[in-house]
């Protein structure tokens, strides 16, 4: 099922000015852009402060300045706004292979098959909006099955971020005003005069009289929003990207034909990558169908790749996810991300990778690009930390990845409990060495003990750990079990019998 994200930047021109030319302008000071209509200056765009002061686009500039004496005014630059919006759409390619700028203040993202790479649809949309808000942009977003439905919810929905379930566009559109269908102002005014204020009323009204009165655009927009008519998203292409495109005299639709074209595309692209001394880390295959829509397949690699055989295998494995429809009339392969490659030996393997690592890289690529697997394979890596439970972290399983190795002279157990399990200390000797403990309701007599090993809390990560100390002991009980115990105390040099004990692991 197709899934589209619509982003709306209601204050795009003024937000762009604040990010670049007017960075030092206080956020509390209203800002507008002006344009001359041949007779006088009019307000073209407003920011949030100006809107809160009662200024709206289309108002005379003189009236706005009378309303807000300290109003900041800048000339409108619609060409600059459009170019910046196109660059922002290109930036959004990190989350999906198909993005498109929709003048004057929106972006469409075809997120079909990409949400699982970002933790699900809600997580994907939330992360996207958070990153854009962090740039100082006012943004609203929605995800739905159709571009029209997503656009309507982003502009007229009740929330700043909405995710509509599959096939739920009709119910989501019904309470929205008819203006959310991207209709001409004259058509909207005529519908309001007829009493058709909401899309529900328009959807249930007889079609023929409305088409005769308002023309075909009215029902075309409604059917596009409902998914009854296709509405393609024309993708933006990254600048200076390695790419190749092939058009066909006759549309293709079979898996064999698509695989043949993939072989031609990867040969050309990999040849250009070799010339640049680079390797692909992320590539998109765009299949342009005869109905105007685009099917996209994205692959990623664990290391820079310029081998046509390996890249071709990754793409051919995704052919089953392509829906050719009535046929594909053109295919394009674009390298979205590339990196410099290390020098290569005569054997054909990277100088810094062994044959085993090379095989691991290809295996990770095949696993990571399977649609059935959510995201890239991961591995456990060691990190710099004094606390045992923080010494490992899940990281992308890149074969070239070098993890930090903190050597330790003390032995560590093969099994750790997360979190450490509470322990009752029954008996200790005069030096504080454990002699008898109770764990999970059973008493254990300690016959041998080694320690203590003192570990200080990492106060530079968590202020609550300041002054906390763990005294670790390796304890062997009569039955053969070897415990890894620790007592959590607050300050060094102040023994406290009431300090709790824990079992952190088993040898």
PDB file of N, CA and C in Angstrom, residues 10 71-73 80 93 133 153 170 211 241 243 254 257 270 282 291 299 346 376 432 436 451 466 475 505:
ATOM      1  N   UNK A  10       3.801  26.601   7.188  1.00  0.00           N
ATOM      2  CA  UNK A  10       2.880  27.744   7.054  1.00  0.00           C
ATOM      3  C   UNK A  10       3.594  29.095   7.042  1.00  0.00           C
ATOM      4  N   UNK A  71       6.997  46.694  13.260  1.00  0.00           N
ATOM      5  CA  UNK A  71       6.930  45.575  12.326  1.00  0.00           C
ATOM      6  C   UNK A  71       8.189  45.529  11.460  1.00  0.00           C
ATOM      7  N   UNK A  72       8.816  44.338  11.370  1.00  0.00           N
ATOM      8  CA  UNK A  72       9.970  44.136  10.490  1.00  0.00           C
ATOM      9  C   UNK A  72       9.463  43.716   9.117  1.00  0.00           C
ATOM     10  N   UNK A  73       9.945  44.390   8.083  1.00  0.00           N
ATOM     11  CA  UNK A  73       9.461  44.152   6.720  1.00  0.00           C
ATOM     12  C   UNK A  73      10.643  43.808   5.832  1.00  0.00           C
ATOM     13  N   UNK A  80      13.678  32.652  -4.581  1.00  0.00           N
ATOM     14  CA  UNK A  80      14.557  32.137  -3.535  1.00  0.00           C
ATOM     15  C   UNK A  80      13.849  31.158  -2.621  1.00  0.00           C
ATOM     16  N   UNK A  93      15.620  13.365   1.489  1.00  0.00           N
ATOM     17  CA  UNK A  93      15.904  12.070   0.867  1.00  0.00           C
ATOM     18  C   UNK A  93      16.530  11.087   1.843  1.00  0.00           C
ATOM     19  N   UNK A 133      11.806  21.009  13.007  1.00  0.00           N
ATOM     20  CA  UNK A 133      11.565  22.027  14.035  1.00  0.00           C
ATOM     21  C   UNK A 133      12.882  22.488  14.649  1.00  0.00           C
ATOM     22  N   UNK A 153      -4.879  16.869   5.548  1.00  0.00           N
ATOM     23  CA  UNK A 153      -4.730  16.734   6.995  1.00  0.00           C
ATOM     24  C   UNK A 153      -3.603  17.625   7.528  1.00  0.00           C
ATOM     25  N   UNK A 170     -11.195   8.176   3.687  1.00  0.00           N
ATOM     26  CA  UNK A 170     -12.554   8.718   3.613  1.00  0.00           C
ATOM     27  C   UNK A 170     -13.009   9.237   4.978  1.00  0.00           C
ATOM     28  N   UNK A 211     -20.369  18.840 -11.363  1.00  0.00           N
ATOM     29  CA  UNK A 211     -19.408  18.890 -12.464  1.00  0.00           C
ATOM     30  C   UNK A 211     -19.864  19.894 -13.515  1.00  0.00           C
ATOM     31  N   UNK A 241      24.816  13.749  -8.178  1.00  0.00           N
ATOM     32  CA  UNK A 241      24.740  12.341  -7.804  1.00  0.00           C
ATOM     33  C   UNK A 241      25.104  11.463  -9.003  1.00  0.00           C
ATOM     34  N   UNK A 243      24.319   8.692 -11.379  1.00  0.00           N
ATOM     35  CA  UNK A 243      23.032   8.131 -11.769  1.00  0.00           C
ATOM     36  C   UNK A 243      23.046   7.737 -13.237  1.00  0.00           C
ATOM     37  N   UNK A 254       7.937  -7.683 -16.763  1.00  0.00           N
ATOM     38  CA  UNK A 254       8.357  -8.982 -16.241  1.00  0.00           C
ATOM     39  C   UNK A 254       9.605  -8.825 -15.381  1.00  0.00           C
ATOM     40  N   UNK A 257      12.875  -8.920 -17.474  1.00  0.00           N
ATOM     41  CA  UNK A 257      13.186  -7.664 -18.165  1.00  0.00           C
ATOM     42  C   UNK A 257      13.735  -6.625 -17.181  1.00  0.00           C
ATOM     43  N   UNK A 270      28.512   1.878 -11.550  1.00  0.00           N
ATOM     44  CA  UNK A 270      29.734   1.429 -10.883  1.00  0.00           C
ATOM     45  C   UNK A 270      30.980   1.902 -11.624  1.00  0.00           C
ATOM     46  N   UNK A 282      24.288   4.037  -0.345  1.00  0.00           N
ATOM     47  CA  UNK A 282      22.829   3.998  -0.469  1.00  0.00           C
ATOM     48  C   UNK A 282      22.459   4.324  -1.904  1.00  0.00           C
ATOM     49  N   UNK A 291       1.449   5.057 -15.930  1.00  0.00           N
ATOM     50  CA  UNK A 291       0.379   5.880 -15.355  1.00  0.00           C
ATOM     51  C   UNK A 291       0.922   7.136 -14.684  1.00  0.00           C
ATOM     52  N   UNK A 299      18.333   0.463  -1.492  1.00  0.00           N
ATOM     53  CA  UNK A 299      19.259  -0.495  -0.895  1.00  0.00           C
ATOM     54  C   UNK A 299      20.349   0.273  -0.164  1.00  0.00           C
ATOM     55  N   UNK A 346      45.927  -6.022  -5.658  1.00  0.00           N
ATOM     56  CA  UNK A 346      45.748  -6.685  -6.948  1.00  0.00           C
ATOM     57  C   UNK A 346      44.702  -7.773  -6.864  1.00  0.00           C
ATOM     58  N   UNK A 376      18.743  -2.583   9.645  1.00  0.00           N
ATOM     59  CA  UNK A 376      20.050  -3.140   9.376  1.00  0.00           C
ATOM     60  C   UNK A 376      20.444  -4.090  10.492  1.00  0.00           C
ATOM     61  N   UNK A 432      34.447  -7.914  56.553  1.00  0.00           N
ATOM     62  CA  UNK A 432      33.377  -7.640  55.616  1.00  0.00           C
ATOM     63  C   UNK A 432      33.282  -8.621  54.477  1.00  0.00           C
ATOM     64  N   UNK A 436      27.655 -15.932  54.010  1.00  0.00           N
ATOM     65  CA  UNK A 436      26.381 -16.594  53.730  1.00  0.00           C
ATOM     66  C   UNK A 436      25.411 -15.579  53.144  1.00  0.00           C
ATOM     67  N   UNK A 451      38.186 -10.279  46.561  1.00  0.00           N
ATOM     68  CA  UNK A 451      37.734  -8.918  46.390  1.00  0.00           C
ATOM     69  C   UNK A 451      38.180  -8.046  47.556  1.00  0.00           C
ATOM     70  N   UNK A 466      26.877  10.519  41.547  1.00  0.00           N
ATOM     71  CA  UNK A 466      28.014  11.152  42.231  1.00  0.00           C
ATOM     72  C   UNK A 466      28.174  10.568  43.632  1.00  0.00           C
ATOM     73  N   UNK A 475      32.499 -14.760  44.580  1.00  0.00           N
ATOM     74  CA  UNK A 475      32.222 -15.668  45.694  1.00  0.00           C
ATOM     75  C   UNK A 475      31.840 -17.039  45.158  1.00  0.00           C
ATOM     76  N   UNK A 505      25.985 -11.186  38.423  1.00  0.00           N
ATOM     77  CA  UNK A 505      26.275 -12.165  37.379  1.00  0.00           C
ATOM     78  C   UNK A 505      26.705 -13.475  37.936  1.00  0.00           C
TER      79      UNK A 505
END
